[in-house]
Tab-separated table of C-alpha atoms in Angstrom:
chain	number	residue	atom	x	y	z
C	1	MET	CA	-0.325	-0.173	0.805
C	2	ILE	CA	1.211	3.667	-0.708
C	3	VAL	CA	-0.058	6.111	1.227
C	4	GLY	CA	0.312	10.161	-0.245
C	5	TYR	CA	1.509	11.797	2.742
C	6	THR	CA	0.772	16.092	2.330
C	7	SER	CA	1.922	18.637	6.103
C	8	ASP	CA	-1.629	19.093	5.651
C	9	PRO	CA	-4.471	17.623	7.538
C	10	GLY	CA	-6.120	15.264	4.450
C	11	GLY	CA	-2.399	14.026	4.644
C	12	ARG	CA	-2.126	13.430	8.480
C	13	ASP	CA	-6.170	11.849	7.457
C	14	ALA	CA	-4.673	9.348	4.461
C	15	LEU	CA	-1.543	8.277	6.918
C	16	ALA	CA	-3.663	7.242	9.695
C	17	LEU	CA	-5.961	5.559	7.427
C	18	GLY	CA	-2.645	3.613	5.126
C	19	ALA	CA	-1.590	1.979	8.786
C	20	ALA	CA	-4.750	1.381	10.148
C	21	ILE	CA	-5.345	-0.748	6.979
C	22	THR	CA	-1.811	-2.102	6.993
C	23	ARG	CA	-2.153	-3.665	10.400
C	24	VAL	CA	-5.059	-4.776	9.490
C	25	THR	CA	-4.370	-6.241	6.203
C	26	GLY	CA	-0.433	-6.991	7.557
C	27	GLY	CA	0.167	-4.983	4.075
C	28	GLU	CA	3.127	-3.255	3.725
C	29	LEU	CA	3.483	0.377	3.614
C	30	THR	CA	4.690	3.139	1.895
C	31	VAL	CA	5.000	6.454	2.402
C	32	ALA	CA	4.721	8.986	-0.972
C	33	THR	CA	5.856	12.779	-1.138
C	34	ILE	CA	5.292	14.432	-4.708
C	35	TYR	CA	7.417	17.005	-5.622
C	36	PRO	CA	7.782	19.161	-8.751
C	37	PRO	CA	10.641	18.642	-11.165
C	38	GLY	CA	13.385	21.249	-11.400
C	39	SER	CA	12.662	22.531	-7.601
C	40	PRO	CA	15.935	22.183	-4.856
C	41	GLY	CA	14.353	23.157	-2.548
C	42	LEU	CA	11.054	21.778	-2.371
C	43	ALA	CA	12.654	17.878	-2.354
C	44	VAL	CA	14.068	19.624	0.980
C	45	GLU	CA	11.039	20.311	1.595
C	46	ALA	CA	9.272	16.901	0.579
C	47	GLN	CA	12.313	14.805	2.877
C	48	ALA	CA	11.245	16.809	5.693
C	49	ASN	CA	7.288	15.849	5.552
C	50	LEU	CA	8.621	12.590	5.044
C	51	ALA	CA	10.677	13.246	8.477
C	52	HIS	CA	6.958	14.698	10.505
C	53	ALA	CA	5.728	11.688	8.879
C	54	ALA	CA	7.685	8.926	10.731
C	55	GLN	CA	7.341	10.383	13.826
C	56	GLU	CA	3.157	10.363	12.858
C	57	LEU	CA	3.356	7.017	12.410
C	58	ASP	CA	5.164	6.450	15.784
C	59	THR	CA	6.584	2.621	15.469
C	60	THR	CA	4.925	1.556	12.228
C	61	PRO	CA	7.042	-0.088	10.165
C	62	ALA	CA	6.811	1.381	6.298
C	63	GLU	CA	9.587	2.654	3.949
C	64	TYR	CA	9.429	6.225	2.721
C	65	MET	CA	9.910	7.617	-0.561
C	66	ALA	CA	10.325	11.480	-2.411
C	67	PHE	CA	9.327	11.124	-5.946
C	68	GLU	CA	9.439	13.764	-8.783
C	69	SER	CA	6.668	13.738	-10.643
C	70	ARG	CA	4.923	16.964	-12.367
C	71	GLY	CA	1.773	15.988	-10.965
C	72	SER	CA	1.059	14.508	-7.597
C	73	GLY	CA	-1.938	12.174	-8.536
C	74	ARG	CA	0.411	11.127	-11.663
C	75	GLY	CA	3.302	10.784	-9.270
C	76	LEU	CA	1.402	8.206	-7.009
C	77	SER	CA	0.227	6.139	-9.426
C	78	VAL	CA	3.858	5.308	-11.680
C	79	LEU	CA	5.311	4.906	-8.163
C	80	ALA	CA	3.038	2.798	-7.061
C	81	SER	CA	3.459	0.829	-10.238
C	82	ARG	CA	6.960	1.092	-9.811
C	83	ILE	CA	6.790	-0.596	-6.318
C	84	ARG	CA	4.009	-3.049	-7.014
C	85	ALA	CA	1.585	-1.733	-4.490
C	86	ASP	CA	-1.883	-3.049	-4.904
C	87	LEU	CA	-3.911	0.210	-2.609
C	88	ILE	CA	-3.348	4.129	-3.203
C	89	VAL	CA	-4.361	6.171	-0.222
C	90	ALA	CA	-5.156	9.385	0.142
C	91	GLY	CA	-7.264	12.208	1.969
C	92	SER	CA	-9.883	14.604	1.237
C	93	ALA	CA	-8.680	17.916	-0.516
C	94	GLY	CA	-8.552	21.232	1.904
C	95	GLY	CA	-12.434	23.125	1.846
C	96	GLY	CA	-14.536	20.187	1.571
C	97	GLN	CA	-17.008	19.665	4.360
C	98	HIS	CA	-15.719	17.543	7.566
C	99	GLY	CA	-16.685	14.136	8.170
C	100	ARG	CA	-17.048	14.243	3.922
C	101	ILE	CA	-14.514	13.417	0.812
C	102	ALA	CA	-13.773	16.171	-1.391
C	103	ILE	CA	-12.066	15.694	-4.181
C	104	GLY	CA	-9.193	18.177	-5.508
C	105	ALA	CA	-6.536	17.911	-8.439
C	106	THR	CA	-4.538	14.609	-7.114
C	107	SER	CA	-7.772	12.710	-6.114
C	108	ASP	CA	-9.056	13.415	-9.365
C	109	HIS	CA	-6.223	11.845	-11.931
C	110	LEU	CA	-6.468	8.851	-9.165
C	111	LEU	CA	-9.945	9.043	-9.897
C	112	HIS	CA	-10.154	8.256	-13.712
C	113	LEU	CA	-6.477	6.916	-14.268
C	114	SER	CA	-4.791	4.834	-11.660
C	115	SER	CA	-4.424	1.395	-12.337
C	116	GLU	CA	-3.906	0.728	-8.732
C	117	ALA	CA	-7.039	0.681	-6.139
C	118	VAL	CA	-7.824	3.748	-4.903
C	119	MET	CA	-9.236	4.409	-1.305
C	120	LEU	CA	-9.892	8.156	0.163
C	121	ALA	CA	-10.420	9.015	3.785
C	122	PRO	CA	-13.359	11.996	5.352
C	123	ALA	CA	-11.852	15.114	5.974
C	124	GLY	CA	-11.508	14.296	10.311
C	125	HIS	CA	-11.316	11.332	9.611
C	126	VAL	CA	-10.179	8.536	12.627
C	127	PRO	CA	-9.488	5.122	12.194
C	128	PRO	CA	-10.437	2.945	15.181
C	129	GLY	CA	-8.882	-0.101	15.914
C	130	GLU	CA	-10.360	-2.389	14.126
C	131	LEU	CA	-12.435	-3.389	10.799
C	132	ASP	CA	-16.307	-4.046	11.012
C	133	ARG	CA	-17.730	-4.210	8.226
C	134	LEU	CA	-17.170	-4.408	4.313
C	135	THR	CA	-20.160	-2.603	2.630
C	136	LEU	CA	-19.666	-2.772	-1.723
C	137	ALA	CA	-22.699	-0.678	-3.426
C	138	TYR	CA	-24.455	-2.661	-6.258
C	139	VAL	CA	-25.907	-1.983	-9.127
C	140	HIS	CA	-26.610	-4.377	-11.176
C	141	ARG	CA	-23.471	-4.788	-14.233
C	142	PRO	CA	-20.752	-6.978	-14.518
C	143	GLN	CA	-18.077	-4.816	-12.850
C	144	CYS	CA	-20.211	-5.010	-10.047
C	145	ASP	CA	-20.467	-8.461	-10.282
C	146	GLU	CA	-17.388	-8.987	-10.127
C	147	ALA	CA	-16.341	-7.081	-7.299
C	148	VAL	CA	-18.813	-9.049	-5.277
C	149	GLU	CA	-16.965	-11.939	-5.998
C	150	ARG	CA	-13.563	-9.787	-4.741
C	151	MET	CA	-14.731	-8.777	-1.842
C	152	ALA	CA	-16.731	-11.696	-0.696
C	153	GLN	CA	-13.068	-13.182	-0.807
C	154	ALA	CA	-11.799	-10.147	1.265
C	155	ALA	CA	-14.564	-10.450	3.634
C	156	LEU	CA	-13.610	-14.124	4.393
C	157	ARG	CA	-9.879	-13.841	4.218
C	158	LEU	CA	-10.343	-10.007	6.680
C	159	GLY	CA	-12.447	-12.372	8.986
C	160	VAL	CA	-15.722	-8.938	8.765
C	161	PRO	CA	-19.283	-8.868	7.316
C	162	LEU	CA	-20.155	-8.152	3.924
C	163	ARG	CA	-23.017	-6.112	3.383
C	164	LEU	CA	-24.718	-5.361	-0.471
C	165	ILE	CA	-26.734	-2.193	-0.783
C	166	THR	CA	-27.925	-0.421	-3.748
C	167	PHE	CA	-29.436	2.646	-4.010
C	168	ASP	CA	-33.501	3.380	-4.717
C	169	LEU	CA	-33.408	7.309	-6.366
C	170	ARG	CA	-37.949	6.732	-6.902
C	171	THR	CA	-36.989	6.181	-10.353
C	172	GLU	CA	-36.921	2.643	-11.342
C	173	ASP	CA	-38.439	-0.697	-10.198
C	174	GLN	CA	-37.716	-0.911	-6.322
C	175	GLY	CA	-39.137	-4.747	-7.348
C	176	LYS	CA	-36.068	-5.476	-9.965
C	177	LEU	CA	-33.508	-3.220	-7.394
C	178	ARG	CA	-34.275	-6.376	-4.373
C	179	ASP	CA	-34.579	-9.123	-7.452
C	180	ASP	CA	-31.280	-7.828	-8.482
C	181	LEU	CA	-29.342	-7.822	-4.894
C	182	ALA	CA	-30.809	-10.859	-4.467
C	183	LEU	CA	-28.625	-12.651	-6.695
C	184	ALA	CA	-25.716	-10.569	-6.003
C	185	VAL	CA	-26.458	-12.394	-2.594
C	186	ARG	CA	-26.161	-15.474	-3.979
C	187	LEU	CA	-23.765	-14.230	-5.782
C	188	ALA	CA	-21.479	-14.173	-2.902
C	189	TRP	CA	-22.364	-17.433	-1.151
C	190	GLU	CA	-21.909	-19.121	-3.942
C	191	SER	CA	-18.295	-18.142	-4.225
C	192	THR	CA	-17.239	-17.960	-0.438
C	193	GLY	CA	-20.076	-19.401	1.060
C	194	ILE	CA	-20.012	-16.234	2.797
C	195	GLU	CA	-24.053	-14.917	3.529
C	196	ALA	CA	-24.228	-10.922	2.972
C	197	GLU	CA	-25.737	-8.603	4.583
C	198	SER	CA	-27.798	-6.560	1.634
C	199	GLU	CA	-30.045	-3.039	1.979
C	200	VAL	CA	-31.670	-0.462	-0.457
C	201	ALA	CA	-31.017	2.015	0.638
C	202	GLU	CA	-33.881	4.801	-0.200
C	203	GLY	CA	-33.721	8.872	-1.120
C	204	HIS	CA	-34.904	11.330	-3.183
C	205	ASP	CA	-31.300	11.513	-4.004
C	206	VAL	CA	-27.650	9.610	-3.010
C	207	ALA	CA	-27.209	12.103	-0.588
C	208	ALA	CA	-30.518	11.226	0.961
C	209	ALA	CA	-30.731	7.541	0.446
C	210	MET	CA	-26.605	7.242	1.989
C	211	GLU	CA	-28.218	8.859	5.526
C	212	ASP	CA	-31.039	5.820	4.962
C	213	VAL	CA	-28.669	2.979	5.966
C	214	THR	CA	-26.602	2.994	9.057
C	215	TRP	CA	-22.742	2.968	9.553
C	216	LEU	CA	-20.572	1.669	11.838
C	217	PRO	CA	-17.705	3.118	13.249
C	218	GLY	CA	-14.729	0.647	11.413
C	219	GLU	CA	-16.678	0.797	7.566
C	220	LEU	CA	-14.914	0.307	4.562
C	221	LEU	CA	-17.253	1.629	1.088
C	222	VAL	CA	-16.370	-0.010	-1.280
C	223	CYS	CA	-17.192	0.707	-5.786
C	224	ALA	CA	-16.254	-0.671	-8.351
C	225	ALA	CA	-14.892	1.256	-11.472
C	226	SER	CA	-17.806	2.310	-14.667
C	227	GLU	CA	-18.304	-0.180	-17.462
C	228	ASP	CA	-16.754	3.091	-19.253
C	229	ALA	CA	-13.041	2.034	-17.122
C	230	GLN	CA	-10.126	0.451	-19.549
C	231	PRO	CA	-9.123	-2.384	-18.327
C	232	HIS	CA	-6.826	-2.745	-14.985
C	233	ARG	CA	-7.777	0.864	-14.286
C	234	VAL	CA	-10.062	3.459	-12.402
C	235	PHE	CA	-12.899	5.376	-13.483
C	236	LEU	CA	-15.461	6.852	-11.916
C	237	GLY	CA	-18.788	7.362	-12.943
C	238	GLU	CA	-21.473	9.824	-12.086
C	239	LEU	CA	-23.696	7.509	-9.547
C	240	ALA	CA	-20.254	6.377	-7.866
C	241	MET	CA	-18.948	9.634	-7.561
C	242	LYS	CA	-22.308	10.952	-5.618
C	243	VAL	CA	-22.197	8.385	-2.921
C	244	LEU	CA	-18.305	8.692	-2.434
C	245	ARG	CA	-19.444	12.642	-1.630
C	246	ALA	CA	-21.958	11.832	0.397
C	247	SER	CA	-19.952	8.391	2.330
C	248	SER	CA	-18.360	8.950	5.923
C	249	CYS	CA	-16.797	6.416	5.936
C	250	PRO	CA	-13.624	6.193	3.878
C	251	VAL	CA	-14.271	4.748	0.238
C	252	ALA	CA	-12.154	2.795	-1.810
C	253	VAL	CA	-12.548	2.225	-5.309
C	254	LEU	CA	-11.847	-0.551	-7.855
C	255	PRO	CA	-9.939	-0.997	-10.833
C	256	ARG	CA	-11.734	-2.510	-13.764
C	257	GLY	CA	-10.998	-6.199	-13.462
C	258	PHE	CA	-9.058	-6.023	-10.250
C	259	SER	CA	-8.039	-8.532	-9.297
């Protein structure tokens, strides 16, 4: 896992989330600061930021890398590919609502071009000691069906419940939505033996629907890439972007064909 670290609240939120996920999964953590080319002063500042990150993590083992790139999102993507990271963690952009995710230039790049899964921390998020549940935002389409199997495997490996939620924005037949959700629950069972929870989130818009369901302190929300995504790339569709902006818990977005 690679954390994009900056010396601001969003960077600290990302660092805390990355460390927490590493402790849960047993993965390896790399903390990276991106700086623009031709800027010796900013290169020195990047190293100072990494030293501060090391102080923040204290005894949590991690590697620290300053990386030169014309853009933070692009730099994190390139570096993640080089070190074969499975996940890029970033914080919320400054100026957003506390407890929600604001999209800045870095996260916008990652959410539309990353080859690795991307996880974003809400502003001010304090990770609990353990993961309580994985929730997958489900829409009946191939990318989400693949994600059901991947998330069922992850829930089984991590020993946590899996929940599938779909959104009723009063524009579709709820009976069909529930039938699709039942098929997804069956898919999770057939692939892993996990009995996934299922909920229909109702509301006049996505934000209202997100408030219609309960979120646990250690919840992680997962979204699949859009059907418009290139193979092995993240590309967030319109609905998923609204879900991400309305979420009060960290959100992970899977690239197309994620395995």
